[in-house]
Short mmCIF file of C-alpha atoms and ligand atoms in Angstrom, two decimals:
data_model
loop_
_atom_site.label_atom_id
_atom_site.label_comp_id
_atom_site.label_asym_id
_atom_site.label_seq_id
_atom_site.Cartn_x
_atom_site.Cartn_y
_atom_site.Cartn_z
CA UNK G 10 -0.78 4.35 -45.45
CA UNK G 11 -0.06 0.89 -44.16
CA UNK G 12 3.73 0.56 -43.47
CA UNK G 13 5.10 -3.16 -43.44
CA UNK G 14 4.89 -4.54 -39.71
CA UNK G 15 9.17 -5.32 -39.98
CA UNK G 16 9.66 -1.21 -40.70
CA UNK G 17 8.02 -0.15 -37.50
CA UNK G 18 9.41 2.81 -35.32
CA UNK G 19 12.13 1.81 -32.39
CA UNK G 20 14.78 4.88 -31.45
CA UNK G 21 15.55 8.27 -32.99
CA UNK G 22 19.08 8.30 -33.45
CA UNK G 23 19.22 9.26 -37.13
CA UNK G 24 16.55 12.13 -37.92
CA UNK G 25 17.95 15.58 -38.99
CA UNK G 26 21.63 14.33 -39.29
CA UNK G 27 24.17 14.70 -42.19
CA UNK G 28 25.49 12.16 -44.32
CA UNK G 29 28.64 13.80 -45.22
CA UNK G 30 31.32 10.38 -43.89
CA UNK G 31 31.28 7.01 -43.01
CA UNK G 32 33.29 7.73 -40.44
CA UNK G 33 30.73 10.24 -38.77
CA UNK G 34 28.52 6.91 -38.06
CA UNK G 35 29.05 3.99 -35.67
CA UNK G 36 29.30 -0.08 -36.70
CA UNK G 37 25.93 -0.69 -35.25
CA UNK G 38 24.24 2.55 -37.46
CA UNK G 39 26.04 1.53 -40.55
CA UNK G 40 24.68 -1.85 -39.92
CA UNK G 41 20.98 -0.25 -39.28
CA UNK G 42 21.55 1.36 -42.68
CA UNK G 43 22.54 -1.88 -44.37
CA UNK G 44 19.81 -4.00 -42.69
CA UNK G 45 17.10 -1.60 -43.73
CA UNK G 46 18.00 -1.50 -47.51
CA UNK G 47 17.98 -5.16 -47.75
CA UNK G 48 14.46 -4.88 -45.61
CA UNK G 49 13.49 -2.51 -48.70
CA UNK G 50 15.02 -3.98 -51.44
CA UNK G 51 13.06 -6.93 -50.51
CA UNK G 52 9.33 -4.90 -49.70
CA UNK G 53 10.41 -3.41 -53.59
CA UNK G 54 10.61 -6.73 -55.42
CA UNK G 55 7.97 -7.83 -53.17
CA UNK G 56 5.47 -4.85 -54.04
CA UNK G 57 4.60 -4.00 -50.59
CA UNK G 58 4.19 -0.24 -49.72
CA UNK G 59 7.21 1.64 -48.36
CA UNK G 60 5.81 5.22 -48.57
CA UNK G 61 8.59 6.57 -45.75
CA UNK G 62 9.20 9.93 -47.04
CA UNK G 63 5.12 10.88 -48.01
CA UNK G 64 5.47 14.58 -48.53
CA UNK G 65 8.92 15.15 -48.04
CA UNK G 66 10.89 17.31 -50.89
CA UNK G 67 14.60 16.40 -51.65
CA UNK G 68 16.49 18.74 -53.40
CA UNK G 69 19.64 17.84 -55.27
CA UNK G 70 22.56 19.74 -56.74
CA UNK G 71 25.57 18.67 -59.15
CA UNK G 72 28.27 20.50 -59.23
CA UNK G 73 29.43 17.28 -61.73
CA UNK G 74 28.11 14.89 -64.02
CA UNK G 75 26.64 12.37 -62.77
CA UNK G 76 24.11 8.99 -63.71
CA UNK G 77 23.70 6.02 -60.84
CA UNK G 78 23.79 9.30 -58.29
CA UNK G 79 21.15 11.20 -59.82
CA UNK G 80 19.11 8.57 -61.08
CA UNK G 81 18.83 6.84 -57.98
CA UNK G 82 18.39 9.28 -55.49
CA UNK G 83 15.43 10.80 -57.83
CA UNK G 84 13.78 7.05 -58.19
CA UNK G 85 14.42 6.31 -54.74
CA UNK G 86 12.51 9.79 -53.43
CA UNK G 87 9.82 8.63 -55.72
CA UNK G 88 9.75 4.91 -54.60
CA UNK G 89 9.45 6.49 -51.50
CA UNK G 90 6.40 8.75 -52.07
CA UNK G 91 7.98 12.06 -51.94
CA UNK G 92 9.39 13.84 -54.78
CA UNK G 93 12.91 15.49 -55.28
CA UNK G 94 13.67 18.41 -57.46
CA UNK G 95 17.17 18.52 -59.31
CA UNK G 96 18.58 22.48 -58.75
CA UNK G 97 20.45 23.76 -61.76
CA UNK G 98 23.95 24.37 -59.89
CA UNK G 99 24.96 26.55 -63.23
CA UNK G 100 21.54 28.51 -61.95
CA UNK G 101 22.62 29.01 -58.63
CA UNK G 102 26.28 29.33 -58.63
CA UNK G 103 26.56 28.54 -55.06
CA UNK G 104 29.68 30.84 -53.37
CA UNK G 105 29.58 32.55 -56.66
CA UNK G 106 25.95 34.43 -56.63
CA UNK G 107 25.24 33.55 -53.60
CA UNK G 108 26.85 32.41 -50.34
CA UNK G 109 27.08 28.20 -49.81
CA UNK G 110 25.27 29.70 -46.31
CA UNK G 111 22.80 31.46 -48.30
CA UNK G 112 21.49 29.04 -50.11
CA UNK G 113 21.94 26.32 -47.45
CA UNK G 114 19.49 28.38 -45.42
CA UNK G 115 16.79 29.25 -48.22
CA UNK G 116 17.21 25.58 -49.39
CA UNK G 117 16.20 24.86 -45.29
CA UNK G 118 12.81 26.71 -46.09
CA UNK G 119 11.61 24.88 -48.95
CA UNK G 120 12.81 21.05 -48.38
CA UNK G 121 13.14 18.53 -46.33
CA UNK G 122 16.68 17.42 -47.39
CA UNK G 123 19.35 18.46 -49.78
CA UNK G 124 22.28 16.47 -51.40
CA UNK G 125 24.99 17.31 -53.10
CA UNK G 126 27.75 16.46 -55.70
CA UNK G 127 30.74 18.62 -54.92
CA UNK G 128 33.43 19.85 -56.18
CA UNK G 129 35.00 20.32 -53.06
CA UNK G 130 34.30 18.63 -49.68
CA UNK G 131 34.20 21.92 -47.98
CA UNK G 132 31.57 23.29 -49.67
CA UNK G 133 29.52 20.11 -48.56
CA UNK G 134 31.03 21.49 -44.64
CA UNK G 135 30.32 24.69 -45.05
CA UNK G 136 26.50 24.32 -46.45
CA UNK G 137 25.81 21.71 -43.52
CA UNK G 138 26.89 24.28 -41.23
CA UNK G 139 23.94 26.54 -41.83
CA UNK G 140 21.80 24.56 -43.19
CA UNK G 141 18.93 23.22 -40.88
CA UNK G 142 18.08 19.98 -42.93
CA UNK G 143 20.03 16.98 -43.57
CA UNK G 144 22.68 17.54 -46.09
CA UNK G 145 23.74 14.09 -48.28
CA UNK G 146 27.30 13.19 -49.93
CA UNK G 147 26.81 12.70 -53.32
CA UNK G 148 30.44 12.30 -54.10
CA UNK G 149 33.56 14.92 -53.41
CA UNK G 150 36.98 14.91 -53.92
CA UNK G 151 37.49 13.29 -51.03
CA UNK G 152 34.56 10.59 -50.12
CA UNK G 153 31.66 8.83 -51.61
CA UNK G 154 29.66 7.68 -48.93
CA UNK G 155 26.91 6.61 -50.84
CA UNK G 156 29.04 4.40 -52.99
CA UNK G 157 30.56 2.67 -50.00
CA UNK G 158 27.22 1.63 -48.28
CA UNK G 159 26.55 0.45 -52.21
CA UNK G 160 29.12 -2.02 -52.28
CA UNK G 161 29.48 -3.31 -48.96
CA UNK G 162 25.80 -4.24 -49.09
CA UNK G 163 26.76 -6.26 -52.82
CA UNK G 164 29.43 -7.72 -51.13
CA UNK G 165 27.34 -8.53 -48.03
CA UNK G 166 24.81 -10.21 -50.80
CA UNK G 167 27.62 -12.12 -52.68
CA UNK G 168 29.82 -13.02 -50.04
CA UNK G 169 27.73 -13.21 -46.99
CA UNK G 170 29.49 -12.77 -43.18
CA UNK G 171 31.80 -9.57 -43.91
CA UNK G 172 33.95 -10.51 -41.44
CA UNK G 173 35.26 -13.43 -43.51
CA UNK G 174 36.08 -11.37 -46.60
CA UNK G 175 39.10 -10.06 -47.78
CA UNK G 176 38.11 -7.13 -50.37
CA UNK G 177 41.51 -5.85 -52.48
CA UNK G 178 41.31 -2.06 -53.83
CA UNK G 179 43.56 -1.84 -57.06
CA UNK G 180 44.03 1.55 -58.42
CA UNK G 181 43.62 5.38 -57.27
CA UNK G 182 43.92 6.49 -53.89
CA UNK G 183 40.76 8.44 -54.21
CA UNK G 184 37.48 9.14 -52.90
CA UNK G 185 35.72 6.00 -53.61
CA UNK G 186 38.95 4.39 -51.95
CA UNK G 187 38.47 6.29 -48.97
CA UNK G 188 35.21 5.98 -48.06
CA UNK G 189 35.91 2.00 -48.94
CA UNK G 190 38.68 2.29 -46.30
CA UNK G 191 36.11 4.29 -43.68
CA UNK G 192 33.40 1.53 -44.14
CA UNK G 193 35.78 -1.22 -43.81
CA UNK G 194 37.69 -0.42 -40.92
CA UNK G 195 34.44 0.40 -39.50
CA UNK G 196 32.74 -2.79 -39.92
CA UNK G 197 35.73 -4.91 -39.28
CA UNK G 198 36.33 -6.00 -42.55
CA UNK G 199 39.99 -6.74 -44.40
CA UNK G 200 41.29 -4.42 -47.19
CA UNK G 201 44.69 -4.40 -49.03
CA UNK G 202 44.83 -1.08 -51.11
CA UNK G 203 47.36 -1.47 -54.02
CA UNK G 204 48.07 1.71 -55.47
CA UNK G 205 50.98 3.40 -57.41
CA UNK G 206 53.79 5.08 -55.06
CA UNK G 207 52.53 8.86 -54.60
CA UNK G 208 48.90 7.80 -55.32
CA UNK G 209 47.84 5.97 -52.17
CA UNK G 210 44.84 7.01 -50.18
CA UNK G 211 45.40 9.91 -47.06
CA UNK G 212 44.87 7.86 -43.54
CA UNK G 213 43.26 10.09 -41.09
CA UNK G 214 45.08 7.70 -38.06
CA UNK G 215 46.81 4.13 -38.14
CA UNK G 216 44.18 1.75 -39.77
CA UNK G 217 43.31 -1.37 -38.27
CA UNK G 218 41.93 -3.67 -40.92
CA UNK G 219 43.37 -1.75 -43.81
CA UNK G 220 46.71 -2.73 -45.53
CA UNK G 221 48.48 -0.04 -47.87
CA UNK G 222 50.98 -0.83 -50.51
CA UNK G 223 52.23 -0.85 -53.96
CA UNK G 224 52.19 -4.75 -55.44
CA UNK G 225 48.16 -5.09 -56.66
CA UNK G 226 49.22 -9.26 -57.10
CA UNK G 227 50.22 -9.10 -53.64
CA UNK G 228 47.17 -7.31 -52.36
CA UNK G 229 45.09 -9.53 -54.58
CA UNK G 230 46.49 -12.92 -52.66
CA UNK G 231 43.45 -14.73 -51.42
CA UNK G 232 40.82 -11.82 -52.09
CA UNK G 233 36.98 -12.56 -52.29
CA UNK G 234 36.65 -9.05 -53.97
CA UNK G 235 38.84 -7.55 -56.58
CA UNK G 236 38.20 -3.17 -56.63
CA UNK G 237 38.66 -0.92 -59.10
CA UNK G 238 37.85 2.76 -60.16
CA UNK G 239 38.81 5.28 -62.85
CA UNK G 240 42.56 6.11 -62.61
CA UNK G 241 41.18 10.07 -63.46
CA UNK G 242 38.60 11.73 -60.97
CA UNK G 243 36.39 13.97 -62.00
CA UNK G 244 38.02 17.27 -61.73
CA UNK G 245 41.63 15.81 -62.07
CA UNK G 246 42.34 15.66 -66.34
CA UNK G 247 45.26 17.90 -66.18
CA UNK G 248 47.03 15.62 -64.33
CA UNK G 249 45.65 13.00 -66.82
CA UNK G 250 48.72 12.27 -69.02
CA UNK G 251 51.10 11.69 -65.72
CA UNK G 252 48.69 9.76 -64.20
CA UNK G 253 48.37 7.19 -67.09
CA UNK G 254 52.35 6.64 -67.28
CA UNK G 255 52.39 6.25 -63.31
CA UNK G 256 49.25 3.54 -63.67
CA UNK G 257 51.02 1.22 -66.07
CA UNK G 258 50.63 -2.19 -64.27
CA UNK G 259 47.37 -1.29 -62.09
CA UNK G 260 44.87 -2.56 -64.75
CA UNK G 261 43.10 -5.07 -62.88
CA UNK G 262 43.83 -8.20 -65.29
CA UNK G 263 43.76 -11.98 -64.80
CA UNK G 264 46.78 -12.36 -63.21
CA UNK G 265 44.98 -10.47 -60.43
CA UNK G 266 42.48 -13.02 -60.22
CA UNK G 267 44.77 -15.91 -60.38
CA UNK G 268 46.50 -14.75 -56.96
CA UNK G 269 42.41 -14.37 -55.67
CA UNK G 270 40.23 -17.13 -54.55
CA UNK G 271 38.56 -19.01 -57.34
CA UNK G 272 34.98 -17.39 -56.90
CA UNK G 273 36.44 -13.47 -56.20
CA UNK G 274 34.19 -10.94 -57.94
CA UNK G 275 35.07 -8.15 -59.50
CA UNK G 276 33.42 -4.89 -58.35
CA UNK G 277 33.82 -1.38 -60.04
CA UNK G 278 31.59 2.05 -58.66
CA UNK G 279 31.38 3.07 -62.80
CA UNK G 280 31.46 4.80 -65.33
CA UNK G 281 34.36 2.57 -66.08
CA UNK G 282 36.89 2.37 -69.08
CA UNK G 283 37.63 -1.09 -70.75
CA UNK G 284 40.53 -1.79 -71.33
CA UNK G 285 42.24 0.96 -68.99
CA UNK G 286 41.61 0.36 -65.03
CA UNK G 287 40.47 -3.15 -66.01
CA UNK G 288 40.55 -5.74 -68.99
CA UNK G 289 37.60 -5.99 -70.48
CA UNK G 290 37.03 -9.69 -70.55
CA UNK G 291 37.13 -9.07 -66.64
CA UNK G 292 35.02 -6.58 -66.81
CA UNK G 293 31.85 -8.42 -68.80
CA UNK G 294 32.61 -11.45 -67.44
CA UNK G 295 30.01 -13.20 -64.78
CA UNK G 296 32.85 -12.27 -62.24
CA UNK G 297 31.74 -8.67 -62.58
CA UNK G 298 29.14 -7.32 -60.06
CA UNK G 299 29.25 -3.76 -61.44
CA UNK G 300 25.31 -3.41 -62.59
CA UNK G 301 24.61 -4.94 -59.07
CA UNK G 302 26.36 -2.14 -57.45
CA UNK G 303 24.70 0.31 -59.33
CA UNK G 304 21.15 -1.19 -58.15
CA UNK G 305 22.33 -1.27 -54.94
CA UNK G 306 22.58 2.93 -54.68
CA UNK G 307 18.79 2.87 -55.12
CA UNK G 308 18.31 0.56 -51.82
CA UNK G 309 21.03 1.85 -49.60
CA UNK G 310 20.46 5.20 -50.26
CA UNK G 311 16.05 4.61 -49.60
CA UNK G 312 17.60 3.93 -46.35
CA UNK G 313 19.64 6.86 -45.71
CA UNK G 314 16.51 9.02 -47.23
CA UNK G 315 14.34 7.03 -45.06
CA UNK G 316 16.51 7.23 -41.45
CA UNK G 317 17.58 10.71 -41.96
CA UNK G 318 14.59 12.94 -43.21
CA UNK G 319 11.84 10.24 -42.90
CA UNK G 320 11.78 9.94 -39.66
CA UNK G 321 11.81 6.68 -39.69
CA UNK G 322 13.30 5.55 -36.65
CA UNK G 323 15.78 2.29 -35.82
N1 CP P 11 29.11 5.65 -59.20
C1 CP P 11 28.59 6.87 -59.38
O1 CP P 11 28.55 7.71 -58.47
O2 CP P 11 28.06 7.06 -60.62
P1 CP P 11 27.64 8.48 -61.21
O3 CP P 11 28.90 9.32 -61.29
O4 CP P 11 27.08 8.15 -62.58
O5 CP P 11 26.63 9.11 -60.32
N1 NVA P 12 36.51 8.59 -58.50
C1 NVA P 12 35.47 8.89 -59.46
C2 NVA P 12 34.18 8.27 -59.02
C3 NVA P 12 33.03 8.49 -59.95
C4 NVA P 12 31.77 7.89 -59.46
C5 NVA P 12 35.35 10.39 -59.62
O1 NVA P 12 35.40 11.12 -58.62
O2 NVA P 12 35.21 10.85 -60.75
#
């Protein structure tokens, strides 16, 4: 196999780690991460060989729907030269027929890396615990890592030095919102978070670069990036009908963009709903990045597949 000269080996600090936070990583790994998915975004479009994961085996369970997640992570494996195999969670029933433990450590004995769309973050906790393979975020109630490293390379792309940006989250206090506040307070970039009194993200300790509060036309004063994401969470419809009353006023609109610079994009993890978390002339307009984000999983995430069970070392 003839790897491309730029992708050589340097350190080892990634192999056989989880991927379960942002937070769990430093600035400088992040911006490994980050600096090898553009390297293989461009060896992609290029069509040089990037065959990091040759004989490796990802396996992947959904404990909820999922598209971009599952699509990605299956092309990327591919793209990649290994192959990963999607486990019927219905089949398995983890903590149902079987112990999370259990089938972390059977899992451990047949691949070389597992990742998983949870329910609940614990489970992701507990199966990392016993497994003895790298165990992957693919979204849980509280954090999607995956999604983060997705958009700050888009906005990285769009925008260029990070540390110039102002990015302004309008919506739900949610997962993607809290791995947007991990990678942003990590990398040193500026975030206003406008969300609904009682729906604003949980802060682990006083944030640095992040701003919290309730007025999304104040938070959207002078932003290069405008945020949104579904106002319901998978997992959350019976709270749906509240939820919609206590939104009124968070679809991201053009008055939103009027308080923004002139050339702020508008970014959104998807599926999205026209017309509900944003308006949909926003939405299709050339503002919107959204399809860009969702290309960007497949790069990012080659890079987490690569650092973490490829061995590929940074
Ligand atoms: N953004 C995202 O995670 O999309 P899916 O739910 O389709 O995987
Ligand atoms: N917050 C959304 C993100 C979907 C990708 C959810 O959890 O359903």
């Amino acid at each position: 196999m003839s790897m491309p000269e730029k992708l050589s080996l340097e350190s080892a600090s990634f192999v056989g780690r989880d991927f379960l936070e942002i937070s769990h990583f430093t600035p400088s790994e992040i911006e490994t991460i980050l600096s090898l998915a553009h390297e293989l975004k461009g060896c992609l479009k290029a069509g040089e060989s990037h065959k990091l994961l040759e004989g490796k085996t990802l396996a992947m369970i959904f404990e909820k729907p999922s598209s971009r997640t599952r699509i990605s992570f299956e092309v990327g494996t591919f793209q990649l030269g290994g192959s990963a195999i999607n486990v019927n969670a219905a089949e398995i029933k983890m903590g149902e027929r079987e112990s999370i433990a259990d089938v972390a450590r059977t899992l451990s004995r047949y691949v070389d890396g597992v990742m998983i769309r949870a329910l609940y973050h614990w489970t992701l906790e507990e199966f990392a615990l016993a497994a003895t393979v790298p165990l992957i975020n693919g979204l849980s109630d509280h954090h999607h890592p995956c999604q983060a490293l997705a958009d700050i390379f888009t906005v990285q792309e769009r925008k260029g030095d990070l540390k110039k940006v102002k990015i302004c989250y309008v919506g739900d206090g949610n997962n993607v919102c809290n791995s947007l506040i991990q990678i942003c307070e990590l990398l040193g970039i500026r975030l206003s978070v406008a969300t609904p009194p009682g729906h604003q993200p949980l802060l682990r300790k006083e944030p640095k670069y992040t701003e919290l509060l309730n007025d999304p036309i104040e938070g959207c004063r002078d932003a290069d990036v405008i945020y949104t994401d579904v106002w319901i969470s998978m997992g959350q419809e019976e709270a749906g009908s509240r939820k919609m009353v206590d939104f009124e006023g968070y679809m991201v609109d053009k008055k939103m963009f009027t308080a923004a610079k002139s050339d702020a994009i508008f970014m959104h993890c998807l599926p999205a709903h026209r017309g509900v978390e944003v308006e949909q002339a926003i939405f299709d307009s050339s503002r919107s990045v959204v399809f860009d984000q969702a290309e960007n999983r497949l790069h990012t995430q080659k890079a987490v597949l690569a650092l973490l069970l490829g061995g590929l070392r940074r």
